[in-house]
Amino acid sequence: MCQESFSFSGSLIRHQVTHAGQKPYQCSECCKSFSRKSALSQHERVHTGQKPYQCSECWKSFSHKGSLTVHERTHTGQKLYQCSECQKSFYQKSGLTLHQRIHTGLKPYQCSECQKSFAQKFNLTLHQRIHTGLKPYQCSECQKSFSLKKTLTLHERTHTGERPYQCSECSKSFSWKSSLTVHEITHTGQKLYQCSECQKSFYQKSGLTLHQRIHTGLKPYQCSECQKSFYQKFNLTLHQKIHTGLKPYQCSECQKSFSHKTTVTTHERTHTSEKPY
């Protein structure tokens, strides 16, 4: 037994149920069972959408009183839970527990498929979609599906043209924060990634990785149709249009179609007589 003590006999009885493994309270909506009636009541708010606990500061509502208590700390700035290793503080004990795994290296959630481990259960759930192929987030514009909600959000900017990240130096805007970060380096002239073979430098690590394939001869992207290999996935995608017969780029002048955008651009010069070189 656990020697825990209670003021009321009813509290002891409810506690003993947790040891017995009894879950007498069942949700009529999804049939999930609970040890306590209060836990069932809280769970049922998932289905009803009921949020009875409201913040007096910003009027945001919550399903559970505990969630409201944690939220209110964002207004007061109160962070009760501090890491003894680096003194970083958190609003919730659960936040501190997750953070401490950075120091301990603890990754308790393991994928049964490939044995890869994760610090958070949420990250394991996302990872497992690689194996299941589950893509629950679909673009309403083109019906393309994604494993992650944030990937869908980024993709949707290709349709909306939204570019929320602006360079403070030249006001050029970007759809992705990573693109802005790389662009900003062009103003400093800083090329952090250098090829050990020929000393050529690059703004991005990905640029260096692609470049090094020139020296190694590595062509990791192979066409399943004719086994021809390529340095970049982009070039494989372009090549595969030869086999599919796909020609998505059409000349506005004569309606002739082409597999590649660069080819239609070159072709259009026969109509304009443009000689840029």
PDB file of N, CA, C and O in Angstrom, residues 107-175:
ATOM      1  N   LYS A 107      14.855  10.101 -22.810  1.00  0.00           N
ATOM      2  CA  LYS A 107      13.884  10.047 -23.916  1.00  0.00           C
ATOM      3  C   LYS A 107      13.011   8.815 -23.702  1.00  0.00           C
ATOM      4  O   LYS A 107      13.266   7.745 -24.258  1.00  0.00           O
ATOM      5  N   PRO A 108      11.956   8.953 -22.887  1.00  0.00           N
ATOM      6  CA  PRO A 108      11.168   7.783 -22.479  1.00  0.00           C
ATOM      7  C   PRO A 108      10.194   7.235 -23.518  1.00  0.00           C
ATOM      8  O   PRO A 108       9.640   6.166 -23.325  1.00  0.00           O
ATOM      9  N   TYR A 109       9.985   7.968 -24.597  1.00  0.00           N
ATOM     10  CA  TYR A 109       8.991   7.543 -25.582  1.00  0.00           C
ATOM     11  C   TYR A 109       9.682   6.976 -26.816  1.00  0.00           C
ATOM     12  O   TYR A 109      10.344   7.696 -27.567  1.00  0.00           O
ATOM     13  N   GLN A 110       9.555   5.651 -27.000  1.00  0.00           N
ATOM     14  CA  GLN A 110      10.276   4.969 -28.078  1.00  0.00           C
ATOM     15  C   GLN A 110       9.333   4.451 -29.154  1.00  0.00           C
ATOM     16  O   GLN A 110       8.264   3.905 -28.862  1.00  0.00           O
ATOM     17  N   CYS A 111       9.746   4.638 -30.397  1.00  0.00           N
ATOM     18  CA  CYS A 111       8.969   4.159 -31.541  1.00  0.00           C
ATOM     19  C   CYS A 111       9.128   2.638 -31.649  1.00  0.00           C
ATOM     20  O   CYS A 111      10.252   2.130 -31.721  1.00  0.00           O
ATOM     21  N   SER A 112       8.019   1.918 -31.656  1.00  0.00           N
ATOM     22  CA  SER A 112       8.073   0.452 -31.733  1.00  0.00           C
ATOM     23  C   SER A 112       8.512  -0.035 -33.111  1.00  0.00           C
ATOM     24  O   SER A 112       8.926  -1.179 -33.282  1.00  0.00           O
ATOM     25  N   GLU A 113       8.453   0.858 -34.092  1.00  0.00           N
ATOM     26  CA  GLU A 113       8.796   0.504 -35.467  1.00  0.00           C
ATOM     27  C   GLU A 113      10.303   0.573 -35.726  1.00  0.00           C
ATOM     28  O   GLU A 113      10.892  -0.316 -36.323  1.00  0.00           O
ATOM     29  N   CYS A 114      10.939   1.675 -35.272  1.00  0.00           N
ATOM     30  CA  CYS A 114      12.372   1.872 -35.581  1.00  0.00           C
ATOM     31  C   CYS A 114      13.233   2.120 -34.352  1.00  0.00           C
ATOM     32  O   CYS A 114      14.425   2.394 -34.468  1.00  0.00           O
ATOM     33  N   GLN A 115      12.616   2.081 -33.135  1.00  0.00           N
ATOM     34  CA  GLN A 115      13.321   2.244 -31.864  1.00  0.00           C
ATOM     35  C   GLN A 115      13.892   3.644 -31.624  1.00  0.00           C
ATOM     36  O   GLN A 115      14.656   3.858 -30.683  1.00  0.00           O
ATOM     37  N   LYS A 116      13.553   4.595 -32.456  1.00  0.00           N
ATOM     38  CA  LYS A 116      13.984   5.968 -32.201  1.00  0.00           C
ATOM     39  C   LYS A 116      13.230   6.486 -30.975  1.00  0.00           C
ATOM     40  O   LYS A 116      12.047   6.206 -30.800  1.00  0.00           O
ATOM     41  N   SER A 117      13.929   7.235 -30.105  1.00  0.00           N
ATOM     42  CA  SER A 117      13.335   7.700 -28.855  1.00  0.00           C
ATOM     43  C   SER A 117      13.138   9.209 -28.835  1.00  0.00           C
ATOM     44  O   SER A 117      13.873   9.955 -29.494  1.00  0.00           O
ATOM     45  N   PHE A 118      12.172   9.654 -28.023  1.00  0.00           N
ATOM     46  CA  PHE A 118      11.816  11.061 -27.951  1.00  0.00           C
ATOM     47  C   PHE A 118      11.603  11.498 -26.504  1.00  0.00           C
ATOM     48  O   PHE A 118      11.192  10.709 -25.653  1.00  0.00           O
ATOM     49  N   ALA A 119      11.864  12.775 -26.254  1.00  0.00           N
ATOM     50  CA  ALA A 119      11.684  13.342 -24.915  1.00  0.00           C
ATOM     51  C   ALA A 119      10.199  13.569 -24.609  1.00  0.00           C
ATOM     52  O   ALA A 119       9.790  13.513 -23.459  1.00  0.00           O
ATOM     53  N   GLN A 120       9.403  13.826 -25.653  1.00  0.00           N
ATOM     54  CA  GLN A 120       7.975  14.112 -25.472  1.00  0.00           C
ATOM     55  C   GLN A 120       7.108  13.118 -26.243  1.00  0.00           C
ATOM     56  O   GLN A 120       7.443  12.719 -27.358  1.00  0.00           O
ATOM     57  N   LYS A 121       5.979  12.753 -25.646  1.00  0.00           N
ATOM     58  CA  LYS A 121       5.045  11.829 -26.290  1.00  0.00           C
ATOM     59  C   LYS A 121       4.489  12.430 -27.582  1.00  0.00           C
ATOM     60  O   LYS A 121       4.281  11.734 -28.579  1.00  0.00           O
ATOM     61  N   PHE A 122       4.275  13.754 -27.569  1.00  0.00           N
ATOM     62  CA  PHE A 122       3.741  14.459 -28.741  1.00  0.00           C
ATOM     63  C   PHE A 122       4.664  14.273 -29.953  1.00  0.00           C
ATOM     64  O   PHE A 122       4.204  14.025 -31.067  1.00  0.00           O
ATOM     65  N   ASN A 123       5.996  14.370 -29.720  1.00  0.00           N
ATOM     66  CA  ASN A 123       6.952  14.213 -30.818  1.00  0.00           C
ATOM     67  C   ASN A 123       6.988  12.780 -31.336  1.00  0.00           C
ATOM     68  O   ASN A 123       7.209  12.547 -32.529  1.00  0.00           O
ATOM     69  N   LEU A 124       6.769  11.806 -30.451  1.00  0.00           N
ATOM     70  CA  LEU A 124       6.681  10.409 -30.894  1.00  0.00           C
ATOM     71  C   LEU A 124       5.462  10.223 -31.798  1.00  0.00           C
ATOM     72  O   LEU A 124       5.558   9.581 -32.850  1.00  0.00           O
ATOM     73  N   THR A 125       4.328  10.818 -31.395  1.00  0.00           N
ATOM     74  CA  THR A 125       3.094  10.720 -32.182  1.00  0.00           C
ATOM     75  C   THR A 125       3.308  11.275 -33.597  1.00  0.00           C
ATOM     76  O   THR A 125       2.887  10.670 -34.588  1.00  0.00           O
ATOM     77  N   LEU A 126       3.989  12.433 -33.678  1.00  0.00           N
ATOM     78  CA  LEU A 126       4.273  13.035 -34.981  1.00  0.00           C
ATOM     79  C   LEU A 126       5.203  12.141 -35.797  1.00  0.00           C
ATOM     80  O   LEU A 126       5.000  11.936 -37.000  1.00  0.00           O
ATOM     81  N   HIS A 127       6.237  11.596 -35.138  1.00  0.00           N
ATOM     82  CA  HIS A 127       7.207  10.734 -35.823  1.00  0.00           C
ATOM     83  C   HIS A 127       6.549   9.491 -36.416  1.00  0.00           C
ATOM     84  O   HIS A 127       6.886   9.074 -37.530  1.00  0.00           O
ATOM     85  N   GLN A 128       5.626   8.880 -35.673  1.00  0.00           N
ATOM     86  CA  GLN A 128       5.008   7.636 -36.113  1.00  0.00           C
ATOM     87  C   GLN A 128       4.238   7.785 -37.418  1.00  0.00           C
ATOM     88  O   GLN A 128       3.981   6.796 -38.110  1.00  0.00           O
ATOM     89  N   ARG A 129       3.889   9.025 -37.773  1.00  0.00           N
ATOM     90  CA  ARG A 129       3.204   9.257 -39.046  1.00  0.00           C
ATOM     91  C   ARG A 129       4.091   8.933 -40.243  1.00  0.00           C
ATOM     92  O   ARG A 129       3.601   8.705 -41.348  1.00  0.00           O
ATOM     93  N   ILE A 130       5.412   8.920 -40.020  1.00  0.00           N
ATOM     94  CA  ILE A 130       6.341   8.525 -41.082  1.00  0.00           C
ATOM     95  C   ILE A 130       6.084   7.069 -41.456  1.00  0.00           C
ATOM     96  O   ILE A 130       6.102   6.694 -42.625  1.00  0.00           O
ATOM     97  N   HIS A 131       5.832   6.244 -40.441  1.00  0.00           N
ATOM     98  CA  HIS A 131       5.615   4.813 -40.660  1.00  0.00           C
ATOM     99  C   HIS A 131       4.182   4.511 -41.124  1.00  0.00           C
ATOM    100  O   HIS A 131       3.977   3.642 -41.969  1.00  0.00           O
ATOM    101  N   THR A 132       3.216   5.215 -40.573  1.00  0.00           N
ATOM    102  CA  THR A 132       1.816   4.950 -40.923  1.00  0.00           C
ATOM    103  C   THR A 132       1.377   5.652 -42.198  1.00  0.00           C
ATOM    104  O   THR A 132       0.401   5.257 -42.829  1.00  0.00           O
ATOM    105  N   GLY A 133       2.117   6.714 -42.564  1.00  0.00           N
ATOM    106  CA  GLY A 133       1.735   7.487 -43.741  1.00  0.00           C
ATOM    107  C   GLY A 133       0.563   8.416 -43.487  1.00  0.00           C
ATOM    108  O   GLY A 133       0.014   8.999 -44.422  1.00  0.00           O
ATOM    109  N   LEU A 134       0.181   8.565 -42.224  1.00  0.00           N
ATOM    110  CA  LEU A 134      -0.956   9.417 -41.877  1.00  0.00           C
ATOM    111  C   LEU A 134      -0.645  10.889 -42.154  1.00  0.00           C
ATOM    112  O   LEU A 134       0.349  11.426 -41.690  1.00  0.00           O
ATOM    113  N   LYS A 135      -1.532  11.519 -42.924  1.00  0.00           N
ATOM    114  CA  LYS A 135      -1.393  12.944 -43.248  1.00  0.00           C
ATOM    115  C   LYS A 135      -2.756  13.612 -43.038  1.00  0.00           C
ATOM    116  O   LYS A 135      -3.525  13.799 -43.978  1.00  0.00           O
ATOM    117  N   PRO A 136      -3.055  13.981 -41.773  1.00  0.00           N
ATOM    118  CA  PRO A 136      -4.407  14.468 -41.454  1.00  0.00           C
ATOM    119  C   PRO A 136      -4.702  15.906 -41.855  1.00  0.00           C
ATOM    120  O   PRO A 136      -5.845  16.342 -41.772  1.00  0.00           O
ATOM    121  N   TYR A 137      -3.681  16.650 -42.284  1.00  0.00           N
ATOM    122  CA  TYR A 137      -3.904  18.069 -42.595  1.00  0.00           C
ATOM    123  C   TYR A 137      -3.899  18.286 -44.102  1.00  0.00           C
ATOM    124  O   TYR A 137      -2.874  18.094 -44.758  1.00  0.00           O
ATOM    125  N   GLN A 138      -5.056  18.680 -44.641  1.00  0.00           N
ATOM    126  CA  GLN A 138      -5.213  18.803 -46.090  1.00  0.00           C
ATOM    127  C   GLN A 138      -5.407  20.249 -46.527  1.00  0.00           C
ATOM    128  O   GLN A 138      -6.158  20.999 -45.901  1.00  0.00           O
ATOM    129  N   CYS A 139      -4.741  20.623 -47.609  1.00  0.00           N
ATOM    130  CA  CYS A 139      -4.864  21.958 -48.175  1.00  0.00           C
ATOM    131  C   CYS A 139      -6.211  22.075 -48.895  1.00  0.00           C
ATOM    132  O   CYS A 139      -6.527  21.259 -49.760  1.00  0.00           O
ATOM    133  N   SER A 140      -7.007  23.078 -48.534  1.00  0.00           N
ATOM    134  CA  SER A 140      -8.327  23.265 -49.137  1.00  0.00           C
ATOM    135  C   SER A 140      -8.234  23.740 -50.588  1.00  0.00           C
ATOM    136  O   SER A 140      -9.192  23.637 -51.350  1.00  0.00           O
ATOM    137  N   GLU A 141      -7.051  24.234 -50.963  1.00  0.00           N
ATOM    138  CA  GLU A 141      -6.855  24.780 -52.310  1.00  0.00           C
ATOM    139  C   GLU A 141      -6.498  23.693 -53.325  1.00  0.00           C
ATOM    140  O   GLU A 141      -7.064  23.630 -54.414  1.00  0.00           O
ATOM    141  N   CYS A 142      -5.561  22.814 -52.960  1.00  0.00           N
ATOM    142  CA  CYS A 142      -5.097  21.807 -53.924  1.00  0.00           C
ATOM    143  C   CYS A 142      -5.219  20.374 -53.422  1.00  0.00           C
ATOM    144  O   CYS A 142      -4.786  19.441 -54.090  1.00  0.00           O
ATOM    145  N   GLN A 143      -5.783  20.200 -52.211  1.00  0.00           N
ATOM    146  CA  GLN A 143      -6.016  18.883 -51.609  1.00  0.00           C
ATOM    147  C   GLN A 143      -4.745  18.096 -51.261  1.00  0.00           C
ATOM    148  O   GLN A 143      -4.801  16.915 -50.929  1.00  0.00           O
ATOM    149  N   LYS A 144      -3.594  18.744 -51.324  1.00  0.00           N
ATOM    150  CA  LYS A 144      -2.361  18.078 -50.895  1.00  0.00           C
ATOM    151  C   LYS A 144      -2.411  17.902 -49.374  1.00  0.00           C
ATOM    152  O   LYS A 144      -2.886  18.787 -48.660  1.00  0.00           O
ATOM    153  N   SER A 145      -1.956  16.758 -48.883  1.00  0.00           N
ATOM    154  CA  SER A 145      -2.037  16.463 -47.453  1.00  0.00           C
ATOM    155  C   SER A 145      -0.661  16.468 -46.792  1.00  0.00           C
ATOM    156  O   SER A 145       0.361  16.188 -47.433  1.00  0.00           O
ATOM    157  N   PHE A 146      -0.659  16.750 -45.476  1.00  0.00           N
ATOM    158  CA  PHE A 146       0.589  16.869 -44.718  1.00  0.00           C
ATOM    159  C   PHE A 146       0.479  16.180 -43.358  1.00  0.00           C
ATOM    160  O   PHE A 146      -0.609  16.081 -42.786  1.00  0.00           O
ATOM    161  N   SER A 147       1.624  15.740 -42.844  1.00  0.00           N
ATOM    162  CA  SER A 147       1.674  15.081 -41.539  1.00  0.00           C
ATOM    163  C   SER A 147       1.545  16.080 -40.402  1.00  0.00           C
ATOM    164  O   SER A 147       0.993  15.779 -39.354  1.00  0.00           O
ATOM    165  N   LEU A 148       2.067  17.292 -40.609  1.00  0.00           N
ATOM    166  CA  LEU A 148       2.104  18.299 -39.554  1.00  0.00           C
ATOM    167  C   LEU A 148       1.262  19.523 -39.932  1.00  0.00           C
ATOM    168  O   LEU A 148       1.252  19.942 -41.091  1.00  0.00           O
ATOM    169  N   LYS A 149       0.607  20.102 -38.944  1.00  0.00           N
ATOM    170  CA  LYS A 149      -0.223  21.283 -39.170  1.00  0.00           C
ATOM    171  C   LYS A 149       0.638  22.467 -39.604  1.00  0.00           C
ATOM    172  O   LYS A 149       0.258  23.256 -40.474  1.00  0.00           O
ATOM    173  N   LYS A 150       1.830  22.613 -39.003  1.00  0.00           N
ATOM    174  CA  LYS A 150       2.694  23.744 -39.347  1.00  0.00           C
ATOM    175  C   LYS A 150       3.197  23.641 -40.793  1.00  0.00           C
ATOM    176  O   LYS A 150       3.398  24.656 -41.460  1.00  0.00           O
ATOM    177  N   THR A 151       3.370  22.396 -41.294  1.00  0.00           N
ATOM    178  CA  THR A 151       3.786  22.208 -42.689  1.00  0.00           C
ATOM    179  C   THR A 151       2.669  22.633 -43.631  1.00  0.00           C
ATOM    180  O   THR A 151       2.926  23.232 -44.678  1.00  0.00           O
ATOM    181  N   LEU A 152       1.425  22.327 -43.255  1.00  0.00           N
ATOM    182  CA  LEU A 152       0.276  22.783 -44.052  1.00  0.00           C
ATOM    183  C   LEU A 152       0.223  24.304 -44.078  1.00  0.00           C
ATOM    184  O   LEU A 152       0.013  24.911 -45.140  1.00  0.00           O
ATOM    185  N   THR A 153       0.422  24.941 -42.913  1.00  0.00           N
ATOM    186  CA  THR A 153       0.396  26.406 -42.823  1.00  0.00           C
ATOM    187  C   THR A 153       1.438  27.026 -43.753  1.00  0.00           C
ATOM    188  O   THR A 153       1.159  28.003 -44.464  1.00  0.00           O
ATOM    189  N   LEU A 154       2.640  26.456 -43.752  1.00  0.00           N
ATOM    190  CA  LEU A 154       3.707  26.949 -44.632  1.00  0.00           C
ATOM    191  C   LEU A 154       3.335  26.743 -46.096  1.00  0.00           C
ATOM    192  O   LEU A 154       3.535  27.629 -46.929  1.00  0.00           O
ATOM    193  N   HIS A 155       2.783  25.564 -46.408  1.00  0.00           N
ATOM    194  CA  HIS A 155       2.391  25.258 -47.790  1.00  0.00           C
ATOM    195  C   HIS A 155       1.335  26.226 -48.306  1.00  0.00           C
ATOM    196  O   HIS A 155       1.386  26.659 -49.465  1.00  0.00           O
ATOM    197  N   GLU A 156       0.359  26.557 -47.467  1.00  0.00           N
ATOM    198  CA  GLU A 156      -0.752  27.417 -47.895  1.00  0.00           C
ATOM    199  C   GLU A 156      -0.273  28.786 -48.367  1.00  0.00           C
ATOM    200  O   GLU A 156      -0.966  29.460 -49.139  1.00  0.00           O
ATOM    201  N   ARG A 157       0.913  29.188 -47.920  1.00  0.00           N
ATOM    202  CA  ARG A 157       1.461  30.480 -48.365  1.00  0.00           C
ATOM    203  C   ARG A 157       1.832  30.475 -49.844  1.00  0.00           C
ATOM    204  O   ARG A 157       1.937  31.529 -50.466  1.00  0.00           O
ATOM    205  N   THR A 158       2.009  29.275 -50.421  1.00  0.00           N
ATOM    206  CA  THR A 158       2.290  29.201 -51.862  1.00  0.00           C
ATOM    207  C   THR A 158       1.043  29.609 -52.650  1.00  0.00           C
ATOM    208  O   THR A 158       1.134  30.066 -53.780  1.00  0.00           O
ATOM    209  N   HIS A 159      -0.143  29.433 -52.052  1.00  0.00           N
ATOM    210  CA  HIS A 159      -1.390  29.826 -52.701  1.00  0.00           C
ATOM    211  C   HIS A 159      -1.756  31.282 -52.394  1.00  0.00           C
ATOM    212  O   HIS A 159      -2.223  32.007 -53.265  1.00  0.00           O
ATOM    213  N   THR A 160      -1.559  31.681 -51.134  1.00  0.00           N
ATOM    214  CA  THR A 160      -1.969  33.034 -50.721  1.00  0.00           C
ATOM    215  C   THR A 160      -0.924  34.092 -51.065  1.00  0.00           C
ATOM    216  O   THR A 160      -1.249  35.278 -51.150  1.00  0.00           O
ATOM    217  N   GLY A 161       0.335  33.652 -51.255  1.00  0.00           N
ATOM    218  CA  GLY A 161       1.406  34.613 -51.529  1.00  0.00           C
ATOM    219  C   GLY A 161       1.843  35.368 -50.274  1.00  0.00           C
ATOM    220  O   GLY A 161       2.606  36.340 -50.357  1.00  0.00           O
ATOM    221  N   GLU A 162       1.376  34.934 -49.127  1.00  0.00           N
ATOM    222  CA  GLU A 162       1.721  35.601 -47.860  1.00  0.00           C
ATOM    223  C   GLU A 162       3.222  35.492 -47.573  1.00  0.00           C
ATOM    224  O   GLU A 162       3.809  34.421 -47.671  1.00  0.00           O
ATOM    225  N   ARG A 163       3.808  36.632 -47.218  1.00  0.00           N
ATOM    226  CA  ARG A 163       5.243  36.683 -46.877  1.00  0.00           C
ATOM    227  C   ARG A 163       5.417  37.494 -45.595  1.00  0.00           C
ATOM    228  O   ARG A 163       5.747  38.677 -45.642  1.00  0.00           O
ATOM    229  N   PRO A 164       5.232  36.839 -44.453  1.00  0.00           N
ATOM    230  CA  PRO A 164       5.224  37.583 -43.179  1.00  0.00           C
ATOM    231  C   PRO A 164       6.604  37.948 -42.631  1.00  0.00           C
ATOM    232  O   PRO A 164       6.701  38.720 -41.687  1.00  0.00           O
ATOM    233  N   TYR A 165       7.663  37.418 -43.227  1.00  0.00           N
ATOM    234  CA  TYR A 165       9.013  37.668 -42.700  1.00  0.00           C
ATOM    235  C   TYR A 165       9.759  38.669 -43.588  1.00  0.00           C
ATOM    236  O   TYR A 165      10.065  38.378 -44.745  1.00  0.00           O
ATOM    237  N   GLN A 166      10.020  39.870 -43.031  1.00  0.00           N
ATOM    238  CA  GLN A 166      10.615  40.957 -43.822  1.00  0.00           C
ATOM    239  C   GLN A 166      12.032  41.276 -43.352  1.00  0.00           C
ATOM    240  O   GLN A 166      12.310  41.363 -42.155  1.00  0.00           O
ATOM    241  N   CYS A 167      12.916  41.468 -44.319  1.00  0.00           N
ATOM    242  CA  CYS A 167      14.306  41.834 -44.030  1.00  0.00           C
ATOM    243  C   CYS A 167      14.364  43.296 -43.591  1.00  0.00           C
ATOM    244  O   CYS A 167      13.863  44.178 -44.285  1.00  0.00           O
ATOM    245  N   SER A 168      14.971  43.560 -42.447  1.00  0.00           N
ATOM    246  CA  SER A 168      15.070  44.926 -41.920  1.00  0.00           C
ATOM    247  C   SER A 168      16.065  45.767 -42.709  1.00  0.00           C
ATOM    248  O   SER A 168      16.061  46.998 -42.644  1.00  0.00           O
ATOM    249  N   GLU A 169      16.894  45.089 -43.511  1.00  0.00           N
ATOM    250  CA  GLU A 169      17.936  45.784 -44.273  1.00  0.00           C
ATOM    251  C   GLU A 169      17.420  46.297 -45.617  1.00  0.00           C
ATOM    252  O   GLU A 169      17.653  47.438 -45.996  1.00  0.00           O
ATOM    253  N   CYS A 170      16.691  45.462 -46.337  1.00  0.00           N
ATOM    254  CA  CYS A 170      16.249  45.862 -47.681  1.00  0.00           C
ATOM    255  C   CYS A 170      14.741  45.730 -47.889  1.00  0.00           C
ATOM    256  O   CYS A 170      14.246  45.948 -48.998  1.00  0.00           O
ATOM    257  N   SER A 171      13.998  45.341 -46.835  1.00  0.00           N
ATOM    258  CA  SER A 171      12.534  45.211 -46.872  1.00  0.00           C
ATOM    259  C   SER A 171      12.016  44.091 -47.768  1.00  0.00           C
ATOM    260  O   SER A 171      10.821  44.001 -48.030  1.00  0.00           O
ATOM    261  N   LYS A 172      12.900  43.218 -48.251  1.00  0.00           N
ATOM    262  CA  LYS A 172      12.462  42.067 -49.032  1.00  0.00           C
ATOM    263  C   LYS A 172      11.729  41.108 -48.093  1.00  0.00           C
ATOM    264  O   LYS A 172      12.130  40.924 -46.946  1.00  0.00           O
ATOM    265  N   SER A 173      10.621  40.508 -48.566  1.00  0.00           N
ATOM    266  CA  SER A 173       9.807  39.644 -47.715  1.00  0.00           C
ATOM    267  C   SER A 173       9.903  38.184 -48.135  1.00  0.00           C
ATOM    268  O   SER A 173      10.134  37.870 -49.308  1.00  0.00           O
ATOM    269  N   PHE A 174       9.641  37.303 -47.155  1.00  0.00           N
ATOM    270  CA  PHE A 174       9.754  35.868 -47.380  1.00  0.00           C
ATOM    271  C   PHE A 174       8.591  35.117 -46.730  1.00  0.00           C
ATOM    272  O   PHE A 174       8.037  35.564 -45.727  1.00  0.00           O
ATOM    273  N   SER A 175       8.269  33.974 -47.306  1.00  0.00           N
ATOM    274  CA  SER A 175       7.190  33.144 -46.770  1.00  0.00           C
ATOM    275  C   SER A 175       7.640  32.355 -45.550  1.00  0.00           C
ATOM    276  O   SER A 175       6.850  32.019 -44.682  1.00  0.00           O
TER     277      SER A 175
END
